[in-house]
Coordinates of C-alpha atoms in Angstrom, one line a residue:
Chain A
X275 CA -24.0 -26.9 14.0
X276 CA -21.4 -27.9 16.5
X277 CA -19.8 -31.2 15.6
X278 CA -16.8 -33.3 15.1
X279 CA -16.2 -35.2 12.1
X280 CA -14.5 -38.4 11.5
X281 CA -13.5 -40.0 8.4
X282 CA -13.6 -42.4 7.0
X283 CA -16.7 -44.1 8.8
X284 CA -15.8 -47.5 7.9
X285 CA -12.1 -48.8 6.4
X286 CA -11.2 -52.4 5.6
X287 CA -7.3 -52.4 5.1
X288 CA -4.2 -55.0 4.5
X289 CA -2.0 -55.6 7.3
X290 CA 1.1 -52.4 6.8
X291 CA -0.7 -50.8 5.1
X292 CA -0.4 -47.1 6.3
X293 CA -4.1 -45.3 6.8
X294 CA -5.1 -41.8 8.4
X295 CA -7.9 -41.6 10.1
X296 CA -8.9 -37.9 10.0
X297 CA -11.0 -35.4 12.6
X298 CA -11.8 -32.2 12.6
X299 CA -14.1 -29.8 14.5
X300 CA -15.7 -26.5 13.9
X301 CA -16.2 -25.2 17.7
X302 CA -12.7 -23.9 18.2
X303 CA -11.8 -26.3 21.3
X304 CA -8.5 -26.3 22.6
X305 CA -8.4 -30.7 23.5
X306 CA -8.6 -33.3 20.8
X307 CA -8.4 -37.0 22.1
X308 CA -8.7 -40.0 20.3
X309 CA -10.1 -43.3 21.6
X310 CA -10.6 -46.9 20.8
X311 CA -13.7 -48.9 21.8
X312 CA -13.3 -53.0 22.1
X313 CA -15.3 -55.2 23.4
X314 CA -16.2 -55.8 27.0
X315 CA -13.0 -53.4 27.8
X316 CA -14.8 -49.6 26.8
X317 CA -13.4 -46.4 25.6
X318 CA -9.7 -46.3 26.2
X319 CA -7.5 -43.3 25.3
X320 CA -5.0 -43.2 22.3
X321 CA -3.8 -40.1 22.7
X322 CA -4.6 -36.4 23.3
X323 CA -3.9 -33.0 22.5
X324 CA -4.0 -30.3 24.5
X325 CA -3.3 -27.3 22.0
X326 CA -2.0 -26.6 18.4
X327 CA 1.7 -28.3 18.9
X328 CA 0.9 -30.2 22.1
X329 CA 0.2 -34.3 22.2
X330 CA 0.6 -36.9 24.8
X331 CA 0.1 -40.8 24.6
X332 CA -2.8 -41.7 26.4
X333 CA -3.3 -45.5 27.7
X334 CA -2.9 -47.3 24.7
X335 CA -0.8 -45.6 22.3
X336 CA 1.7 -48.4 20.9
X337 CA 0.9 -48.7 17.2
X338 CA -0.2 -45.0 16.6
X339 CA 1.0 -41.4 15.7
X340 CA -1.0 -38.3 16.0
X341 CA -0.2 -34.5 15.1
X342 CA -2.1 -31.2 15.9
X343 CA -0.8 -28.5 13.5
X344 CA -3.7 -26.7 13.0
X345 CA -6.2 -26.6 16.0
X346 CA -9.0 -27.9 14.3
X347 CA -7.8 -31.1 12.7
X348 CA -6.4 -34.0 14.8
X349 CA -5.3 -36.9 12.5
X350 CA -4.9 -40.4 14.0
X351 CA -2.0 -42.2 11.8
X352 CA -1.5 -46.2 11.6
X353 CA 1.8 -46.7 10.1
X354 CA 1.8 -50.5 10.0
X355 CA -1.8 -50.9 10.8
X356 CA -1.9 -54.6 12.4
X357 CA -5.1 -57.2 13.3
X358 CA -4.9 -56.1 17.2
X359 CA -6.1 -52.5 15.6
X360 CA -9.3 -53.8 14.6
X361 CA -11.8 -51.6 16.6
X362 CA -14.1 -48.5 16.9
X363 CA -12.5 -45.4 17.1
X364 CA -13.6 -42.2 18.0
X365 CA -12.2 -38.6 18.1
X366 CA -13.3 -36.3 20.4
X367 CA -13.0 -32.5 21.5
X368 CA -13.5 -30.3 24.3
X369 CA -13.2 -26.6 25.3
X370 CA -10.6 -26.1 28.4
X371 CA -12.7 -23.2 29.4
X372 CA -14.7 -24.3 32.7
X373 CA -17.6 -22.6 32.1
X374 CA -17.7 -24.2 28.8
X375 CA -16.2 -27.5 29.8
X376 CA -19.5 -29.3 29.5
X377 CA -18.8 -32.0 27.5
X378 CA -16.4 -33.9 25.5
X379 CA -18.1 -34.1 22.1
X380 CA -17.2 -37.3 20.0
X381 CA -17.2 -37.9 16.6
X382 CA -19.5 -40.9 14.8
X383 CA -17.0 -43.4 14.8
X384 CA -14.9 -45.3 12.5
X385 CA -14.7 -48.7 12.2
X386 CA -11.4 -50.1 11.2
X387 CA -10.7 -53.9 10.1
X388 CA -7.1 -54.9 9.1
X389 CA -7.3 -58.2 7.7
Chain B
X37 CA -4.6 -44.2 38.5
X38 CA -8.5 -43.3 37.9
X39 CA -10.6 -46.5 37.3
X40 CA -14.5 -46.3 36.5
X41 CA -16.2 -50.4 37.5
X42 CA -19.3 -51.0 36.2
X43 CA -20.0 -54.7 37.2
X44 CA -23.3 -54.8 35.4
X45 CA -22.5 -56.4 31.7
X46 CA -25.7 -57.1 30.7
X47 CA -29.7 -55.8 32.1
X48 CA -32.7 -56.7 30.5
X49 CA -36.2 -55.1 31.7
X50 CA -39.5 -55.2 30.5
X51 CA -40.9 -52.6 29.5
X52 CA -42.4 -49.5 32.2
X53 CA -39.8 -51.0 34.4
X54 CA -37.4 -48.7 36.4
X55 CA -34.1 -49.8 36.5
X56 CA -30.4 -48.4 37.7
X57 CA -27.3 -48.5 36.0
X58 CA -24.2 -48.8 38.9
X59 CA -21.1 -46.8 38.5
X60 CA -17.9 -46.8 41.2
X61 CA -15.2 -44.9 40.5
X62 CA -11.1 -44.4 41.9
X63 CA -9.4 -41.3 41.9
X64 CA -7.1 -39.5 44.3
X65 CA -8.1 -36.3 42.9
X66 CA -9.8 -34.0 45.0
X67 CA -11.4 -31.8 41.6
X68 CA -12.5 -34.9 39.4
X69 CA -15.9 -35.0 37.0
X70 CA -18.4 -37.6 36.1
X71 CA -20.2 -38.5 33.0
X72 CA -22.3 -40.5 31.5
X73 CA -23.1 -41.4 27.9
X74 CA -25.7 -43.3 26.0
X75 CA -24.4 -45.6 23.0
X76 CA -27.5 -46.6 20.7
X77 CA -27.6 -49.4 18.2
X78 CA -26.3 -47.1 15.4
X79 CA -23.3 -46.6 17.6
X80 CA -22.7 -42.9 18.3
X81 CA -21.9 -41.2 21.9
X82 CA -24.4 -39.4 23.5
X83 CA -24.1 -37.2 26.2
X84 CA -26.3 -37.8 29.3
X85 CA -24.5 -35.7 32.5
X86 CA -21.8 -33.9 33.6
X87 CA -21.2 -34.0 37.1
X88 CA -18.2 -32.1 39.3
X89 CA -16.8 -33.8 42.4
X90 CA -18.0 -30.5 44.3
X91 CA -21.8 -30.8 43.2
X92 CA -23.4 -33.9 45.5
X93 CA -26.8 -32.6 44.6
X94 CA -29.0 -35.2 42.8
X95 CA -30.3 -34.7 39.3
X96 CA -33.3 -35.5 37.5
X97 CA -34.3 -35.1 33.4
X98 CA -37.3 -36.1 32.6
X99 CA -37.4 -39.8 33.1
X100 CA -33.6 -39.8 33.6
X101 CA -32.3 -39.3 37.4
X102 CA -28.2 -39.6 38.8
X103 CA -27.6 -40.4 42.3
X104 CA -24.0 -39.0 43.3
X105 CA -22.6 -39.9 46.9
X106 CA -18.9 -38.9 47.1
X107 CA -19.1 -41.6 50.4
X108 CA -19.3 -44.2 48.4
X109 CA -17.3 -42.9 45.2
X110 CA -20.4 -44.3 43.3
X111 CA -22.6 -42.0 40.4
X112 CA -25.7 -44.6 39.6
X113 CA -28.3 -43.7 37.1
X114 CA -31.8 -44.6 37.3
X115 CA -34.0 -44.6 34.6
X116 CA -37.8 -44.6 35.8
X117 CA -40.8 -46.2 33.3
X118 CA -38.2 -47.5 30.8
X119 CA -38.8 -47.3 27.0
X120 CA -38.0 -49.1 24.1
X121 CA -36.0 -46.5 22.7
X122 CA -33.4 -46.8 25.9
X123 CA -32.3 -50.3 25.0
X124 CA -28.2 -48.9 24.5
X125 CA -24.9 -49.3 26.2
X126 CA -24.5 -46.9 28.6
X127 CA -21.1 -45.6 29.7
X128 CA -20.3 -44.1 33.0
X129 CA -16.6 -42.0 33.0
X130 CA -14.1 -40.0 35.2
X131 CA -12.7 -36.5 33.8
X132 CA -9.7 -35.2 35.6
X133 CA -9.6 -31.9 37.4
X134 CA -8.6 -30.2 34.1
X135 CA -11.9 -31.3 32.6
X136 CA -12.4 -33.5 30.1
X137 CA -9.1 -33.9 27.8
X138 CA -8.9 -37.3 29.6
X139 CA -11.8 -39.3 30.5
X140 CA -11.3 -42.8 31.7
X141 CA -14.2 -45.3 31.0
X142 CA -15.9 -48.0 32.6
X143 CA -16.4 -50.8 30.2
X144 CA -20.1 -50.6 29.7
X145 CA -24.0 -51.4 30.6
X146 CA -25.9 -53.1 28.2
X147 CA -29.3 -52.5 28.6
X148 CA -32.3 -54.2 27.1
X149 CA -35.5 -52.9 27.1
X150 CA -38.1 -56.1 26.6
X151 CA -41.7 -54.8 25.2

């Protein structure tokens, strides 16, 4: 079954507390985004990655690291995880093949509190 | 800089109602792609429609129909005889003309279907 998978679901931290927030999916696709979901503002991009190697901040990347060393897993890293973070997150991943460029499929969800 | 408006927060419907979701959207690209997704109360992302900027042909799934008019940058979504079951937020988005490694959101419809 194709499908991207987040975890931990749900994660109540400290403030500085470093967490990872991991992804991975099993339908070989080239672009991994991650994006946070807030109240009355949407889905906004954290970052992206286009291939193995390749990442670029989206809109709201201040606070956050990401890697891509392997082409299936796209970790999202809080260093000093802070109160603004508290939000939905969600990984998501694409093929850049148009004719299989259906979709962006998205993970479950996390749902991150830093207290 | 691609912005998706949708200025309905909130609809609530009774039941067997039809009722349309509005979606305007900015870009200066001239390859671009349109989406929409379905957010149920358990919070996942589900995808509805893909739409590219070169494809102003109407579309209708079942009970589910997208009006796309390139005129008026707008991509509405009607839902005819609501249900129940489609009480969600739905999200309309803009993909760029590489696809879908960055999608820009509007900030959300929530609908209410009233019994």
């Amino acid at each position: 079954e194709a499908q991207v998978t987040q975890n931990p679901r749900y994660l109540i931290t400290v403030t500085g507390k470093k967490l990872t927030v991991t992804c991975s999916q099993n339908m070989n696709h080239e672009y991994m985004s991650w994006y946070r979901q807030d109240p009355g503002l949407g889905l906004r991009q954290i970052y992206y990655s286009m291939n193995v190697e390749v990442t670029d901040k989206g809109d709201v990347p201040e606070g956050y690291k990401v890697s891509r060393k392997e082409k299936r897993n796209f970790p999202l890293i809080l260093e000093s995880p802070s109160p603004n973070q508290t939000s939905l997150y969600f990984c998501a991943s694409s093929s850049q093949r148009q004719d299989l460029n259906t979709e962006a499929f998205f993970g479950q969800g996390t749902r991150l509190t830093v207290v | 800089a691609q912005k998706v408006t949708q200025a309905q927060t909130e609809i609530s419907v009774v039941e067997k109602e039809d009722v349309t979701l509005d979606c305007v959207y900015e870009t200066r690209d001239t390859t671009y792609y349109l989406f929409w997704y379905k957010q149920p109360p358990s919070g996942e992302l589900v995808f509805l429609i893909r739409r590219n900027s070169f494809d102003e042909q109407n579309e209708i799934s079942g009970r589910y129909s997208w009006n796309f008019q390139k005129s008026t940058s707008s991509f509405n979504f009607t839902i005819t005889a609501s249900q129940v079951v489609d009480s969600a937020v739905y999200f309309c988005a803009l993909g760029s003309n590489f696809g879908n490694e960055k999608l820009t959101f509007g900030t959300g419809t929530r609908l209410t279907i009233i019994p």
